[in-house]
């Protein structure tokens, strides 16, 4: 799939799924804006993108902060003049059982995962409208569809992203802006590497295809949904989960 001439922002692209999505777009010829809260790893990712001979911009921005999200969008416009694709991937977990879940951990997760996506969409929508089109992809989770003990905050944020995705799809369809969500199951990244062996084994037993997913599995779906091959798809949640949720 060629994304030559397209400008893509991937939030939370200093590692894990976001990094893989950013690199996949770079290989497809897009100009890629990478971001995270800290410089750590962003330089490395930028070097890898430039090895694909495409342009890139690294922006340090906390998506939970509306001003920083806006600044990231403005820097993108200043540098590349447009935004074609926004991937809201930045996300965190702060797991605990309900009675031990602090208000602070509730707020941190909702602010990053759900409000963060809203902040970026709100700032990017106008330039996309000016451009007469665009694509928004929100990285949600199967947990937003099923719930998960110990993840009330995370599951609520991811379920909220599904409502956000569908509402934005309805509001912006007439402006030729598509909005879809991608729901990964269990993917091998920093976020999941701390699972103990027993939990990991039980988890694998619950996945019909019998293994955890790779970051590339998620990136492949994001690129398809961002491409013209998906030009008639909007307001959908597509799972990439080895069959966990059917
Ligand atoms: P990860 O390895 O922990 O990476 C998270 C990325 O988000 C990092 O680049 C991090 O960079 C950035 N980030 C975190 N908070 C941010 C903030 N407030 N503002 C900007 N950037 C922020 O996570 P991952 O496993 O790749 O997950 C990526 C996305 O997929 C998340 O939304 C996650 O919920 C979702 N997901 C993952 C799985 C899985 O199995 N791994 C399954 C379902 C859904 P900094 O720390 O530098 O900010």
Short mmCIF file of C-alpha atoms and ligand atoms in Angstrom, two decimals:
data_model
loop_
_atom_site.label_atom_id
_atom_site.label_comp_id
_atom_site.label_asym_id
_atom_site.label_seq_id
_atom_site.Cartn_x
_atom_site.Cartn_y
_atom_site.Cartn_z
CA UNK A 1 0.00 0.00 0.00
CA UNK A 2 1.44 3.36 -0.94
CA UNK A 3 1.03 6.36 1.34
CA UNK A 4 3.32 8.55 -0.69
CA UNK A 5 2.39 12.24 -0.26
CA UNK A 6 0.34 11.50 2.88
CA UNK A 7 1.05 13.02 6.29
CA UNK A 8 0.40 10.74 9.26
CA UNK A 9 0.47 11.42 13.00
CA UNK A 10 0.87 8.44 15.32
CA UNK A 11 0.56 9.28 19.02
CA UNK A 12 2.52 7.15 21.49
CA UNK A 13 4.96 6.04 18.80
CA UNK A 14 8.16 5.87 20.84
CA UNK A 15 7.73 2.11 21.32
CA UNK A 16 5.36 -0.86 21.01
CA UNK A 17 2.35 -0.79 18.70
CA UNK A 18 2.68 2.93 17.90
CA UNK A 19 6.29 2.54 16.78
CA UNK A 20 5.35 -0.37 14.53
CA UNK A 21 2.50 1.65 12.96
CA UNK A 22 4.81 4.65 12.39
CA UNK A 23 7.47 2.47 10.73
CA UNK A 24 4.88 0.75 8.54
CA UNK A 25 3.58 4.11 7.28
CA UNK A 26 7.18 5.25 6.66
CA UNK A 27 7.84 2.12 4.59
CA UNK A 28 4.69 3.02 2.64
CA UNK A 29 6.24 6.41 1.81
CA UNK A 30 4.27 8.67 4.18
CA UNK A 31 5.70 11.63 6.09
CA UNK A 32 5.33 10.56 9.70
CA UNK A 33 4.93 12.57 12.91
CA UNK A 34 5.93 10.54 15.96
CA UNK A 35 5.21 11.55 19.52
CA UNK A 36 5.31 10.64 23.19
CA UNK A 37 5.76 12.37 26.53
CA UNK A 38 9.52 11.91 26.67
CA UNK A 39 12.44 12.09 24.27
CA UNK A 40 13.48 8.56 25.27
CA UNK A 41 13.28 6.28 22.20
CA UNK A 42 11.86 8.98 19.89
CA UNK A 43 15.32 9.68 18.39
CA UNK A 44 15.82 5.99 17.73
CA UNK A 45 12.42 5.66 16.03
CA UNK A 46 13.14 8.78 13.96
CA UNK A 47 16.42 7.27 12.72
CA UNK A 48 14.58 4.10 11.69
CA UNK A 49 11.95 6.14 9.84
CA UNK A 50 14.61 8.12 8.01
CA UNK A 51 16.25 4.85 6.93
CA UNK A 52 13.04 4.34 4.92
CA UNK A 53 13.93 7.65 3.17
CA UNK A 54 10.77 9.42 4.24
CA UNK A 55 10.35 12.64 6.18
CA UNK A 56 9.58 12.64 9.89
CA UNK A 57 8.97 14.98 12.78
CA UNK A 58 9.29 14.06 16.47
CA UNK A 59 7.09 16.03 18.87
CA UNK A 60 7.11 15.69 22.64
CA UNK A 61 3.49 16.10 23.68
CA UNK A 62 1.27 14.73 26.43
CA UNK A 63 -2.04 14.01 24.67
CA UNK A 64 -3.93 14.33 27.96
CA UNK A 65 -3.11 18.05 27.85
CA UNK A 66 -5.30 19.84 25.27
CA UNK A 67 -2.72 22.60 24.67
CA UNK A 68 0.04 20.07 23.99
CA UNK A 69 -2.18 18.07 21.64
CA UNK A 70 -3.00 21.30 19.78
CA UNK A 71 0.70 22.21 19.62
CA UNK A 72 1.48 18.80 18.07
CA UNK A 73 -1.13 19.38 15.36
CA UNK A 74 0.13 22.95 14.72
CA UNK A 75 3.75 21.76 14.41
CA UNK A 76 2.59 19.14 11.91
CA UNK A 77 0.83 21.79 9.79
CA UNK A 78 3.84 24.14 10.04
CA UNK A 79 6.19 21.37 8.88
CA UNK A 80 4.13 19.45 6.32
CA UNK A 81 1.17 21.74 5.55
CA UNK A 82 -1.52 19.09 6.06
CA UNK A 83 -2.72 16.07 8.04
CA UNK A 84 -4.17 13.08 6.21
CA UNK A 85 -4.21 10.39 8.89
CA UNK A 86 -4.36 10.60 12.71
CA UNK A 87 -3.74 7.43 14.72
CA UNK A 88 -4.70 7.81 18.39
CA UNK A 89 -2.54 5.10 19.88
CA UNK A 90 -1.10 6.67 23.09
CA UNK A 91 -2.37 4.70 26.06
CA UNK A 92 -1.57 3.65 29.60
CA UNK A 93 -2.80 1.16 32.19
CA UNK A 94 -3.04 1.63 35.97
CA UNK A 95 -4.58 -1.69 36.98
CA UNK A 96 -6.23 -2.43 40.31
CA UNK A 97 -9.36 -4.06 41.67
CA UNK A 98 -12.26 -1.66 42.01
CA UNK A 99 -12.03 -1.12 45.77
CA UNK A 100 -8.30 -0.38 45.55
CA UNK A 101 -8.53 1.75 42.42
CA UNK A 102 -7.65 5.33 43.33
CA UNK A 103 -9.33 8.36 41.85
CA UNK A 104 -5.90 9.44 40.62
CA UNK A 105 -5.43 6.20 38.65
CA UNK A 106 -8.97 6.46 37.26
CA UNK A 107 -8.31 10.02 36.07
CA UNK A 108 -4.84 9.30 34.66
CA UNK A 109 -6.13 6.47 32.46
CA UNK A 110 -9.29 8.26 31.30
CA UNK A 111 -7.32 11.47 30.65
CA UNK A 112 -4.69 9.78 28.51
CA UNK A 113 -6.68 7.14 26.66
CA UNK A 114 -10.05 8.82 26.11
CA UNK A 115 -9.58 12.55 26.59
CA UNK A 116 -6.23 12.28 24.80
CA UNK A 117 -7.96 10.90 21.69
CA UNK A 118 -10.63 13.61 21.91
CA UNK A 119 -7.97 16.35 22.26
CA UNK A 120 -6.12 15.17 19.16
CA UNK A 121 -9.27 14.64 17.05
CA UNK A 122 -10.60 18.08 18.00
CA UNK A 123 -7.34 19.76 16.97
CA UNK A 124 -6.91 17.71 13.76
CA UNK A 125 -10.51 17.87 12.48
CA UNK A 126 -10.33 21.44 11.17
CA UNK A 127 -7.15 20.97 9.09
CA UNK A 128 -8.62 17.71 7.76
CA UNK A 129 -11.83 19.51 6.79
CA UNK A 130 -9.78 22.20 5.06
CA UNK A 131 -8.01 19.38 3.23
CA UNK A 132 -11.39 17.97 2.18
CA UNK A 133 -10.80 14.62 3.83
CA UNK A 134 -8.94 12.53 6.34
CA UNK A 135 -8.77 9.31 8.32
CA UNK A 136 -8.92 8.84 12.09
CA UNK A 137 -7.97 5.52 13.67
CA UNK A 138 -8.44 5.01 17.40
CA UNK A 139 -6.61 2.13 19.08
CA UNK A 140 -9.08 0.70 21.56
CA UNK A 141 -8.93 -2.83 23.06
CA UNK A 142 -10.97 -6.01 23.32
CA UNK A 143 -11.23 -5.10 27.00
CA UNK A 144 -13.44 -2.16 25.99
CA UNK A 145 -15.91 -4.73 24.60
CA UNK A 146 -15.69 -7.41 27.30
CA UNK A 147 -14.60 -5.61 30.47
CA UNK A 148 -11.81 -7.06 32.60
CA UNK A 149 -11.42 -7.58 36.35
CA UNK A 150 -8.77 -5.18 37.64
CA UNK A 151 -9.11 -2.84 34.66
CA UNK A 152 -12.31 -0.84 35.27
CA UNK A 153 -10.52 2.40 34.38
CA UNK A 154 -8.81 0.99 31.28
CA UNK A 155 -11.93 -0.85 30.05
CA UNK A 156 -14.08 2.26 30.54
CA UNK A 157 -11.58 4.39 28.62
CA UNK A 158 -11.44 1.90 25.75
CA UNK A 159 -15.24 1.51 25.64
CA UNK A 160 -15.45 5.31 25.59
CA UNK A 161 -13.12 5.38 22.59
CA UNK A 162 -15.58 3.19 20.71
CA UNK A 163 -18.41 5.69 21.33
CA UNK A 164 -16.08 8.52 20.36
CA UNK A 165 -15.10 6.72 17.13
CA UNK A 166 -18.72 6.17 16.09
CA UNK A 167 -19.85 9.70 16.97
CA UNK A 168 -16.96 11.26 15.06
CA UNK A 169 -17.72 8.97 12.11
CA UNK A 170 -21.31 10.28 12.02
CA UNK A 171 -20.34 13.94 12.49
CA UNK A 172 -17.55 14.04 9.94
CA UNK A 173 -18.65 11.60 7.22
CA UNK A 174 -20.10 14.47 5.17
CA UNK A 175 -16.62 16.07 5.25
CA UNK A 176 -15.06 12.92 3.78
CA UNK A 177 -13.39 12.08 7.11
CA UNK A 178 -13.57 8.42 8.13
CA UNK A 179 -13.23 7.29 11.74
CA UNK A 180 -12.64 3.68 12.77
CA UNK A 181 -11.36 1.83 15.83
CA UNK A 182 -8.92 -1.05 15.98
CA UNK A 183 -9.30 -3.40 18.95
CA UNK A 184 -6.20 -5.48 19.64
CA UNK A 185 -6.33 -8.51 21.89
CA UNK A 186 -3.08 -9.42 23.66
CA UNK A 187 -0.10 -8.10 21.74
CA UNK A 188 3.54 -8.58 22.77
CA UNK A 189 4.75 -5.13 23.97
CA UNK A 190 6.08 -3.44 27.15
CA UNK A 191 2.43 -3.19 28.28
CA UNK A 192 2.00 -6.97 28.37
CA UNK A 193 5.53 -8.23 29.07
CA UNK A 194 5.04 -8.28 32.85
CA UNK A 195 2.43 -11.07 32.73
CA UNK A 196 3.56 -14.03 34.83
CA UNK A 197 4.04 -17.40 33.13
CA UNK A 198 0.79 -18.91 34.52
CA UNK A 199 -1.32 -15.93 33.38
CA UNK A 200 0.35 -16.03 29.98
CA UNK A 201 -0.35 -19.77 29.57
CA UNK A 202 -4.01 -19.35 30.58
CA UNK A 203 -4.31 -16.42 28.23
CA UNK A 204 -2.96 -18.36 25.28
CA UNK A 205 -5.49 -21.12 26.00
CA UNK A 206 -8.28 -18.53 25.67
CA UNK A 207 -7.12 -17.40 22.22
CA UNK A 208 -8.56 -19.55 19.41
CA UNK A 209 -5.56 -18.92 17.14
CA UNK A 210 -3.29 -20.04 20.03
CA UNK A 211 -0.76 -17.22 20.40
CA UNK A 212 -0.32 -13.60 21.44
CA UNK A 213 -0.33 -11.12 18.56
CA UNK A 214 2.56 -9.08 17.17
CA UNK A 215 2.77 -5.32 16.77
CA UNK A 216 2.91 -5.88 13.01
CA UNK A 217 -0.49 -7.63 13.13
CA UNK A 218 -1.98 -4.38 14.47
CA UNK A 219 -0.04 -2.14 12.08
CA UNK A 220 -1.23 -4.13 9.05
CA UNK A 221 -4.88 -3.51 9.99
CA UNK A 222 -4.28 0.18 10.71
CA UNK A 223 -2.67 0.66 7.30
CA UNK A 224 -5.53 -1.15 5.54
CA UNK A 225 -8.17 1.00 7.29
CA UNK A 226 -6.18 4.15 6.48
CA UNK A 227 -5.90 3.27 2.80
CA UNK A 228 -8.34 3.87 -0.05
CA UNK A 229 -9.05 0.12 0.00
CA UNK A 230 -11.18 0.97 3.08
CA UNK A 231 -12.81 4.05 1.55
CA UNK A 232 -16.35 2.73 2.26
CA UNK A 233 -15.62 1.76 5.89
CA UNK A 234 -16.37 4.16 8.73
CA UNK A 235 -17.69 3.97 12.30
CA UNK A 236 -16.46 0.39 12.74
CA UNK A 237 -14.49 -1.46 15.39
CA UNK A 238 -12.28 -4.15 13.89
CA UNK A 239 -10.65 -6.67 16.21
CA UNK A 240 -7.15 -8.04 15.76
CA UNK A 241 -7.22 -10.59 18.57
CA UNK A 242 -6.69 -14.14 17.30
CA UNK A 243 -10.43 -14.75 17.69
CA UNK A 244 -10.68 -13.86 21.41
CA UNK A 245 -13.91 -11.90 20.95
CA UNK A 246 -16.40 -13.14 18.37
P1 LIG B 1 3.36 0.83 25.32
O1 LIG B 1 4.39 -0.10 24.78
O2 LIG B 1 3.25 1.01 26.79
O3 LIG B 1 3.53 2.25 24.60
C1 LIG B 1 2.66 3.33 24.91
C2 LIG B 1 3.07 4.54 24.11
O4 LIG B 1 2.19 5.61 24.46
C3 LIG B 1 4.47 5.01 24.39
O5 LIG B 1 5.05 5.50 23.20
C4 LIG B 1 4.26 6.14 25.38
O6 LIG B 1 5.35 7.05 25.34
C5 LIG B 1 2.96 6.74 24.86
N1 LIG B 1 2.19 7.51 25.85
C6 LIG B 1 1.71 7.10 27.04
N2 LIG B 1 1.04 8.09 27.64
C7 LIG B 1 1.08 9.17 26.81
C8 LIG B 1 0.58 10.49 26.87
N3 LIG B 1 -0.13 10.94 27.92
N4 LIG B 1 0.82 11.32 25.83
C9 LIG B 1 1.52 10.89 24.75
N5 LIG B 1 2.03 9.67 24.65
C10 LIG B 1 1.81 8.80 25.67
O7 LIG B 1 1.89 0.38 24.85
P2 LIG B 1 1.41 -0.59 23.65
O8 LIG B 1 1.25 -1.96 24.20
O9 LIG B 1 2.24 -0.37 22.44
O10 LIG B 1 -0.07 -0.03 23.43
C11 LIG B 1 -0.38 0.96 22.47
C12 LIG B 1 -1.87 1.14 22.42
O11 LIG B 1 -2.51 -0.11 22.13
C13 LIG B 1 -2.47 1.62 23.74
O12 LIG B 1 -3.52 2.53 23.51
C14 LIG B 1 -3.01 0.34 24.36
O13 LIG B 1 -4.06 0.59 25.25
C15 LIG B 1 -3.48 -0.39 23.12
N6 LIG B 1 -3.57 -1.85 23.30
C16 LIG B 1 -2.48 -2.59 23.58
C17 LIG B 1 -2.62 -3.96 23.76
C18 LIG B 1 -1.44 -4.85 24.05
O14 LIG B 1 -1.66 -6.06 24.23
N7 LIG B 1 -0.22 -4.36 24.10
C19 LIG B 1 -3.89 -4.56 23.64
C20 LIG B 1 -4.97 -3.75 23.36
C21 LIG B 1 -4.82 -2.40 23.17
P3 LIG B 1 5.82 7.92 26.63
O15 LIG B 1 5.85 6.97 27.78
O16 LIG B 1 7.12 8.51 26.24
O17 LIG B 1 4.77 8.97 26.78
#
